[in-house]
Amino acid sequence: MARPRKKATRPIFPSIFIFCEGKKTEPNYFRALINSLNFPGELAKVKVIDSDKTNLVGLVNEAKELKKNNRYGIVDDEYWIVVDKDGYTMHAQGFDQALANSFNIAFSSVCFEFWILCHFTYTTAQKAKCEKLIKEQLEANIPNYEKNQIDIYDIIKMKQNNACAAAKRIRKHWEAVGEGKPIYELNPYTDVDRLVEKLVDYSNELKNK
């Protein structure tokens, strides 16, 4: 006889849903981070959503659809979109739509690999292309680094505090010299630390419930 289906449990506290533009690097990173934090799953959902979208507007629309159809949703649920500038357009439209729906964006320029580089160094030097950043800077710290590397979080996790500090310094730099430009026009830039710290803090908060 077939086993009865396990009923979905209703989260007690707000959930965090993460949508990633990248096919592997970003979801691999955040799934490993979430697993390392050992969230008490009976309290809240904290998960990376599988997606085939490759641009900010598409991810915003996907987040809107999940929010609309999430029957166990809580008003304080958070929706995060991890996206970079690498090769895409329509950032203004995507940012406006995310803001209109109270979605959070974790943005990197020129690519997510700049966030990885921040684990090793602080720099405000402009980056031309992601491939060049990887070849000329990232591989100096992670030999044989490959895009979509499945174990990237394990390689860099011990330097997470360094990356968060570097990201904050970079934002302070742009506050001083950025002339009010939107963040998608800044290079280099990352605020992925906001999402990383949110996950760490929320994990600690739930474990103390």
PDB file of C-alpha atoms in Angstrom:
ATOM      1  CA  MET A   1       0.000   0.000   0.000  1.00  0.00           C
ATOM      2  CA  ALA A   2       1.299   3.428  -0.915  1.00  0.00           C
ATOM      3  CA  ARG A   3       2.529   5.556   1.944  1.00  0.00           C
ATOM      4  CA  PRO A   4       0.421   8.614   2.749  1.00  0.00           C
ATOM      5  CA  ARG A   5       2.011  11.818   1.595  1.00  0.00           C
ATOM      6  CA  LYS A   6       3.690  13.840   4.264  1.00  0.00           C
ATOM      7  CA  LYS A   7       1.787  17.037   4.774  1.00  0.00           C
ATOM      8  CA  ALA A   8       3.630  20.294   4.228  1.00  0.00           C
ATOM      9  CA  THR A   9       4.226  22.086   7.494  1.00  0.00           C
ATOM     10  CA  ARG A  10       3.326  25.700   7.988  1.00  0.00           C
ATOM     11  CA  PRO A  11       6.362  27.810   8.939  1.00  0.00           C
ATOM     12  CA  ILE A  12       6.100  29.478  12.338  1.00  0.00           C
ATOM     13  CA  PHE A  13       8.494  32.293  11.491  1.00  0.00           C
ATOM     14  CA  PRO A  14       9.152  34.190   8.236  1.00  0.00           C
ATOM     15  CA  SER A  15      10.848  32.259   5.461  1.00  0.00           C
ATOM     16  CA  ILE A  16      13.666  33.371   3.152  1.00  0.00           C
ATOM     17  CA  PHE A  17      13.547  32.448  -0.538  1.00  0.00           C
ATOM     18  CA  ILE A  18      16.597  33.019  -2.715  1.00  0.00           C
ATOM     19  CA  PHE A  19      16.509  33.239  -6.520  1.00  0.00           C
ATOM     20  CA  CYS A  20      19.834  33.076  -8.362  1.00  0.00           C
ATOM     21  CA  GLU A  21      20.647  34.311 -11.863  1.00  0.00           C
ATOM     22  CA  GLY A  22      23.597  31.952 -12.245  1.00  0.00           C
ATOM     23  CA  LYS A  23      23.042  28.313 -13.097  1.00  0.00           C
ATOM     24  CA  LYS A  24      25.514  26.801 -10.628  1.00  0.00           C
ATOM     25  CA  THR A  25      28.022  29.091  -8.898  1.00  0.00           C
ATOM     26  CA  GLU A  26      25.497  31.178  -6.974  1.00  0.00           C
ATOM     27  CA  PRO A  27      23.051  28.388  -6.064  1.00  0.00           C
ATOM     28  CA  ASN A  28      25.952  26.090  -5.124  1.00  0.00           C
ATOM     29  CA  TYR A  29      27.366  28.796  -2.860  1.00  0.00           C
ATOM     30  CA  PHE A  30      24.116  29.644  -1.092  1.00  0.00           C
ATOM     31  CA  ARG A  31      22.924  26.059  -0.699  1.00  0.00           C
ATOM     32  CA  ALA A  32      26.244  25.188   0.963  1.00  0.00           C
ATOM     33  CA  LEU A  33      26.033  28.265   3.193  1.00  0.00           C
ATOM     34  CA  ILE A  34      22.467  27.406   4.234  1.00  0.00           C
ATOM     35  CA  ASN A  35      23.432  23.784   4.951  1.00  0.00           C
ATOM     36  CA  SER A  36      26.358  24.921   7.080  1.00  0.00           C
ATOM     37  CA  LEU A  37      24.062  27.068   9.231  1.00  0.00           C
ATOM     38  CA  ASN A  38      21.780  24.139  10.152  1.00  0.00           C
ATOM     39  CA  PHE A  39      18.519  26.049  10.120  1.00  0.00           C
ATOM     40  CA  PRO A  40      15.812  24.451  12.272  1.00  0.00           C
ATOM     41  CA  GLY A  41      13.564  23.471   9.366  1.00  0.00           C
ATOM     42  CA  GLU A  42      10.440  23.122  11.479  1.00  0.00           C
ATOM     43  CA  LEU A  43      10.491  26.862  12.202  1.00  0.00           C
ATOM     44  CA  ALA A  44      11.023  28.512   8.816  1.00  0.00           C
ATOM     45  CA  LYS A  45      11.861  27.711   5.221  1.00  0.00           C
ATOM     46  CA  VAL A  46      15.247  29.021   4.113  1.00  0.00           C
ATOM     47  CA  LYS A  47      15.985  27.784   0.619  1.00  0.00           C
ATOM     48  CA  VAL A  48      17.351  28.466  -2.828  1.00  0.00           C
ATOM     49  CA  ILE A  49      14.632  28.178  -5.464  1.00  0.00           C
ATOM     50  CA  ASP A  50      15.494  26.267  -8.638  1.00  0.00           C
ATOM     51  CA  SER A  51      15.195  28.643 -11.594  1.00  0.00           C
ATOM     52  CA  ASP A  52      15.988  28.726 -15.282  1.00  0.00           C
ATOM     53  CA  LYS A  53      15.799  32.535 -15.475  1.00  0.00           C
ATOM     54  CA  THR A  54      18.971  34.349 -16.489  1.00  0.00           C
ATOM     55  CA  ASN A  55      18.117  38.001 -15.907  1.00  0.00           C
ATOM     56  CA  LEU A  56      16.825  40.233 -13.148  1.00  0.00           C
ATOM     57  CA  VAL A  57      13.395  40.921 -14.672  1.00  0.00           C
ATOM     58  CA  GLY A  58      12.766  37.211 -15.151  1.00  0.00           C
ATOM     59  CA  LEU A  59      13.760  36.439 -11.563  1.00  0.00           C
ATOM     60  CA  VAL A  60      11.546  39.224 -10.214  1.00  0.00           C
ATOM     61  CA  ASN A  61       8.602  37.761 -12.117  1.00  0.00           C
ATOM     62  CA  GLU A  62       9.395  34.303 -10.776  1.00  0.00           C
ATOM     63  CA  ALA A  63       9.564  35.625  -7.207  1.00  0.00           C
ATOM     64  CA  LYS A  64       6.210  37.354  -7.733  1.00  0.00           C
ATOM     65  CA  GLU A  65       4.694  34.072  -8.879  1.00  0.00           C
ATOM     66  CA  LEU A  66       6.003  32.175  -5.858  1.00  0.00           C
ATOM     67  CA  LYS A  67       4.762  34.870  -3.490  1.00  0.00           C
ATOM     68  CA  LYS A  68       1.341  34.795  -5.113  1.00  0.00           C
ATOM     69  CA  ASN A  69       1.006  30.998  -4.919  1.00  0.00           C
ATOM     70  CA  ASN A  70       2.690  30.388  -1.559  1.00  0.00           C
ATOM     71  CA  ARG A  71      -0.273  29.212   0.498  1.00  0.00           C
ATOM     72  CA  TYR A  72       1.835  29.041   3.659  1.00  0.00           C
ATOM     73  CA  GLY A  73       3.353  32.466   3.118  1.00  0.00           C
ATOM     74  CA  ILE A  74       3.799  34.862   6.012  1.00  0.00           C
ATOM     75  CA  VAL A  75       3.596  38.600   5.542  1.00  0.00           C
ATOM     76  CA  ASP A  76       7.230  39.020   6.644  1.00  0.00           C
ATOM     77  CA  ASP A  77       8.664  36.394   4.264  1.00  0.00           C
ATOM     78  CA  GLU A  78      11.746  37.693   2.448  1.00  0.00           C
ATOM     79  CA  TYR A  79      12.497  37.241  -1.230  1.00  0.00           C
ATOM     80  CA  TRP A  80      16.112  37.746  -2.319  1.00  0.00           C
ATOM     81  CA  ILE A  81      17.397  37.888  -5.876  1.00  0.00           C
ATOM     82  CA  VAL A  82      21.099  37.249  -6.476  1.00  0.00           C
ATOM     83  CA  VAL A  83      22.156  38.903  -9.706  1.00  0.00           C
ATOM     84  CA  ASP A  84      25.148  40.533 -11.352  1.00  0.00           C
ATOM     85  CA  LYS A  85      25.813  42.971 -14.172  1.00  0.00           C
ATOM     86  CA  ASP A  86      27.749  40.584 -16.391  1.00  0.00           C
ATOM     87  CA  GLY A  87      26.410  41.046 -19.903  1.00  0.00           C
ATOM     88  CA  TYR A  88      22.808  41.868 -19.020  1.00  0.00           C
ATOM     89  CA  THR A  89      20.688  44.955 -19.583  1.00  0.00           C
ATOM     90  CA  MET A  90      17.341  46.189 -18.221  1.00  0.00           C
ATOM     91  CA  HIS A  91      18.800  46.595 -14.729  1.00  0.00           C
ATOM     92  CA  ALA A  92      16.846  49.804 -14.126  1.00  0.00           C
ATOM     93  CA  GLN A  93      13.567  48.080 -14.919  1.00  0.00           C
ATOM     94  CA  GLY A  94      14.460  45.064 -12.786  1.00  0.00           C
ATOM     95  CA  PHE A  95      15.485  47.147  -9.777  1.00  0.00           C
ATOM     96  CA  ASP A  96      12.290  49.218 -10.032  1.00  0.00           C
ATOM     97  CA  GLN A  97      10.129  46.090 -10.183  1.00  0.00           C
ATOM     98  CA  ALA A  98      11.949  44.502  -7.245  1.00  0.00           C
ATOM     99  CA  LEU A  99      11.494  47.652  -5.166  1.00  0.00           C
ATOM    100  CA  ALA A 100       7.800  47.812  -6.053  1.00  0.00           C
ATOM    101  CA  ASN A 101       7.358  44.262  -4.732  1.00  0.00           C
ATOM    102  CA  SER A 102       9.562  44.711  -1.629  1.00  0.00           C
ATOM    103  CA  PHE A 103      12.088  42.175  -2.927  1.00  0.00           C
ATOM    104  CA  ASN A 104      15.753  42.377  -1.931  1.00  0.00           C
ATOM    105  CA  ILE A 105      18.587  42.288  -4.470  1.00  0.00           C
ATOM    106  CA  ALA A 106      22.100  41.019  -3.728  1.00  0.00           C
ATOM    107  CA  PHE A 107      24.044  42.598  -6.583  1.00  0.00           C
ATOM    108  CA  SER A 108      27.610  42.227  -7.832  1.00  0.00           C
ATOM    109  CA  SER A 109      29.499  44.037 -10.564  1.00  0.00           C
ATOM    110  CA  VAL A 110      30.850  42.893 -12.804  1.00  0.00           C
ATOM    111  CA  CYS A 111      29.957  39.370 -11.703  1.00  0.00           C
ATOM    112  CA  PHE A 112      29.410  37.171  -8.652  1.00  0.00           C
ATOM    113  CA  GLU A 113      33.089  36.272  -8.757  1.00  0.00           C
ATOM    114  CA  PHE A 114      33.857  39.757  -7.468  1.00  0.00           C
ATOM    115  CA  TRP A 115      32.166  38.773  -4.201  1.00  0.00           C
ATOM    116  CA  ILE A 116      34.415  35.699  -4.122  1.00  0.00           C
ATOM    117  CA  LEU A 117      37.474  37.885  -4.764  1.00  0.00           C
ATOM    118  CA  CYS A 118      36.512  40.064  -1.769  1.00  0.00           C
ATOM    119  CA  HIS A 119      37.341  37.114   0.472  1.00  0.00           C
ATOM    120  CA  PHE A 120      40.992  37.708  -0.395  1.00  0.00           C
ATOM    121  CA  THR A 121      41.385  41.419  -1.081  1.00  0.00           C
ATOM    122  CA  TYR A 122      39.832  44.850  -0.955  1.00  0.00           C
ATOM    123  CA  THR A 123      39.891  46.750  -4.232  1.00  0.00           C
ATOM    124  CA  THR A 124      37.975  49.508  -5.983  1.00  0.00           C
ATOM    125  CA  ALA A 125      39.804  49.091  -9.301  1.00  0.00           C
ATOM    126  CA  GLN A 126      37.349  48.803 -12.176  1.00  0.00           C
ATOM    127  CA  LYS A 127      36.838  45.309 -13.610  1.00  0.00           C
ATOM    128  CA  ALA A 128      36.456  44.864 -17.353  1.00  0.00           C
ATOM    129  CA  LYS A 129      34.976  41.391 -17.829  1.00  0.00           C
ATOM    130  CA  CYS A 130      34.316  38.434 -15.579  1.00  0.00           C
ATOM    131  CA  GLU A 131      36.708  36.171 -17.485  1.00  0.00           C
ATOM    132  CA  LYS A 132      39.510  38.689 -17.031  1.00  0.00           C
ATOM    133  CA  LEU A 133      38.763  39.069 -13.323  1.00  0.00           C
ATOM    134  CA  ILE A 134      38.964  35.309 -12.905  1.00  0.00           C
ATOM    135  CA  LYS A 135      42.186  34.890 -14.906  1.00  0.00           C
ATOM    136  CA  GLU A 136      44.103  37.880 -13.573  1.00  0.00           C
ATOM    137  CA  GLN A 137      42.966  38.015  -9.935  1.00  0.00           C
ATOM    138  CA  LEU A 138      40.779  35.205  -8.665  1.00  0.00           C
ATOM    139  CA  GLU A 139      42.994  32.361  -9.903  1.00  0.00           C
ATOM    140  CA  ALA A 140      45.907  33.907  -8.009  1.00  0.00           C
ATOM    141  CA  ASN A 141      44.025  33.066  -4.808  1.00  0.00           C
ATOM    142  CA  ILE A 142      42.138  29.950  -5.935  1.00  0.00           C
ATOM    143  CA  PRO A 143      44.359  28.016  -8.373  1.00  0.00           C
ATOM    144  CA  ASN A 144      42.418  26.350 -11.192  1.00  0.00           C
ATOM    145  CA  TYR A 145      39.218  28.146 -10.219  1.00  0.00           C
ATOM    146  CA  GLU A 146      36.348  27.308 -12.554  1.00  0.00           C
ATOM    147  CA  LYS A 147      32.993  28.982 -12.973  1.00  0.00           C
ATOM    148  CA  ASN A 148      30.261  26.771 -11.487  1.00  0.00           C
ATOM    149  CA  GLN A 149      32.744  25.220  -9.065  1.00  0.00           C
ATOM    150  CA  ILE A 150      30.616  23.110  -6.765  1.00  0.00           C
ATOM    151  CA  ASP A 151      32.829  23.365  -3.658  1.00  0.00           C
ATOM    152  CA  ILE A 152      33.436  27.116  -3.788  1.00  0.00           C
ATOM    153  CA  TYR A 153      31.790  27.835  -0.439  1.00  0.00           C
ATOM    154  CA  ASP A 154      33.957  25.285   1.365  1.00  0.00           C
ATOM    155  CA  ILE A 155      37.078  26.817  -0.173  1.00  0.00           C
ATOM    156  CA  ILE A 156      36.364  30.384   0.955  1.00  0.00           C
ATOM    157  CA  LYS A 157      34.132  30.083   4.037  1.00  0.00           C
ATOM    158  CA  MET A 158      36.934  30.760   6.535  1.00  0.00           C
ATOM    159  CA  LYS A 159      37.427  34.185   4.956  1.00  0.00           C
ATOM    160  CA  GLN A 160      33.753  35.192   5.032  1.00  0.00           C
ATOM    161  CA  ASN A 161      34.294  37.980   7.565  1.00  0.00           C
ATOM    162  CA  ASN A 162      37.025  39.437   5.325  1.00  0.00           C
ATOM    163  CA  ALA A 163      34.602  39.517   2.378  1.00  0.00           C
ATOM    164  CA  CYS A 164      31.856  41.211   4.383  1.00  0.00           C
ATOM    165  CA  ALA A 165      34.280  43.859   5.619  1.00  0.00           C
ATOM    166  CA  ALA A 166      35.630  44.481   2.101  1.00  0.00           C
ATOM    167  CA  ALA A 167      32.114  44.801   0.646  1.00  0.00           C
ATOM    168  CA  LYS A 168      31.185  47.401   3.263  1.00  0.00           C
ATOM    169  CA  ARG A 169      34.363  49.387   2.527  1.00  0.00           C
ATOM    170  CA  ILE A 170      33.585  49.342  -1.185  1.00  0.00           C
ATOM    171  CA  ARG A 171      30.099  50.744  -0.558  1.00  0.00           C
ATOM    172  CA  LYS A 172      31.555  53.484   1.619  1.00  0.00           C
ATOM    173  CA  HIS A 173      33.944  54.306  -1.205  1.00  0.00           C
ATOM    174  CA  TRP A 174      31.046  54.726  -3.623  1.00  0.00           C
ATOM    175  CA  GLU A 175      29.049  56.770  -1.124  1.00  0.00           C
ATOM    176  CA  ALA A 176      31.940  59.232  -1.193  1.00  0.00           C
ATOM    177  CA  VAL A 177      32.677  59.300  -4.938  1.00  0.00           C
ATOM    178  CA  GLY A 178      29.748  57.647  -6.698  1.00  0.00           C
ATOM    179  CA  GLU A 179      27.891  60.888  -7.461  1.00  0.00           C
ATOM    180  CA  GLY A 180      24.549  59.303  -6.628  1.00  0.00           C
ATOM    181  CA  LYS A 181      24.704  56.704  -9.389  1.00  0.00           C
ATOM    182  CA  PRO A 182      22.459  53.635  -9.073  1.00  0.00           C
ATOM    183  CA  ILE A 183      24.400  50.604  -7.901  1.00  0.00           C
ATOM    184  CA  TYR A 184      24.061  48.830 -11.266  1.00  0.00           C
ATOM    185  CA  GLU A 185      26.241  51.565 -12.757  1.00  0.00           C
ATOM    186  CA  LEU A 186      29.039  51.100 -10.214  1.00  0.00           C
ATOM    187  CA  ASN A 187      32.105  48.983 -10.948  1.00  0.00           C
ATOM    188  CA  PRO A 188      33.251  47.178  -8.891  1.00  0.00           C
ATOM    189  CA  TYR A 189      30.439  46.635  -6.413  1.00  0.00           C
ATOM    190  CA  THR A 190      28.890  43.953  -4.258  1.00  0.00           C
ATOM    191  CA  ASP A 191      26.368  43.834  -1.459  1.00  0.00           C
ATOM    192  CA  VAL A 192      26.095  40.046  -1.260  1.00  0.00           C
ATOM    193  CA  ASP A 193      27.306  40.437   2.331  1.00  0.00           C
ATOM    194  CA  ARG A 194      23.834  41.746   3.227  1.00  0.00           C
ATOM    195  CA  LEU A 195      22.269  38.412   2.345  1.00  0.00           C
ATOM    196  CA  VAL A 196      25.092  36.369   3.884  1.00  0.00           C
ATOM    197  CA  GLU A 197      24.828  38.241   7.184  1.00  0.00           C
ATOM    198  CA  LYS A 198      21.031  38.009   7.089  1.00  0.00           C
ATOM    199  CA  LEU A 199      21.263  34.218   6.853  1.00  0.00           C
ATOM    200  CA  VAL A 200      23.844  33.956   9.630  1.00  0.00           C
ATOM    201  CA  ASP A 201      21.874  36.238  11.966  1.00  0.00           C
ATOM    202  CA  TYR A 202      18.569  34.524  11.221  1.00  0.00           C
ATOM    203  CA  SER A 203      20.055  31.100  11.864  1.00  0.00           C
ATOM    204  CA  ASN A 204      21.268  32.253  15.275  1.00  0.00           C
ATOM    205  CA  GLU A 205      17.905  33.864  16.020  1.00  0.00           C
ATOM    206  CA  LEU A 206      15.915  30.715  15.198  1.00  0.00           C
ATOM    207  CA  LYS A 207      18.221  28.494  17.225  1.00  0.00           C
ATOM    208  CA  ASN A 208      17.523  30.668  20.274  1.00  0.00           C
ATOM    209  CA  LYS A 209      13.739  30.312  19.954  1.00  0.00           C
TER     210      LYS A 209
END
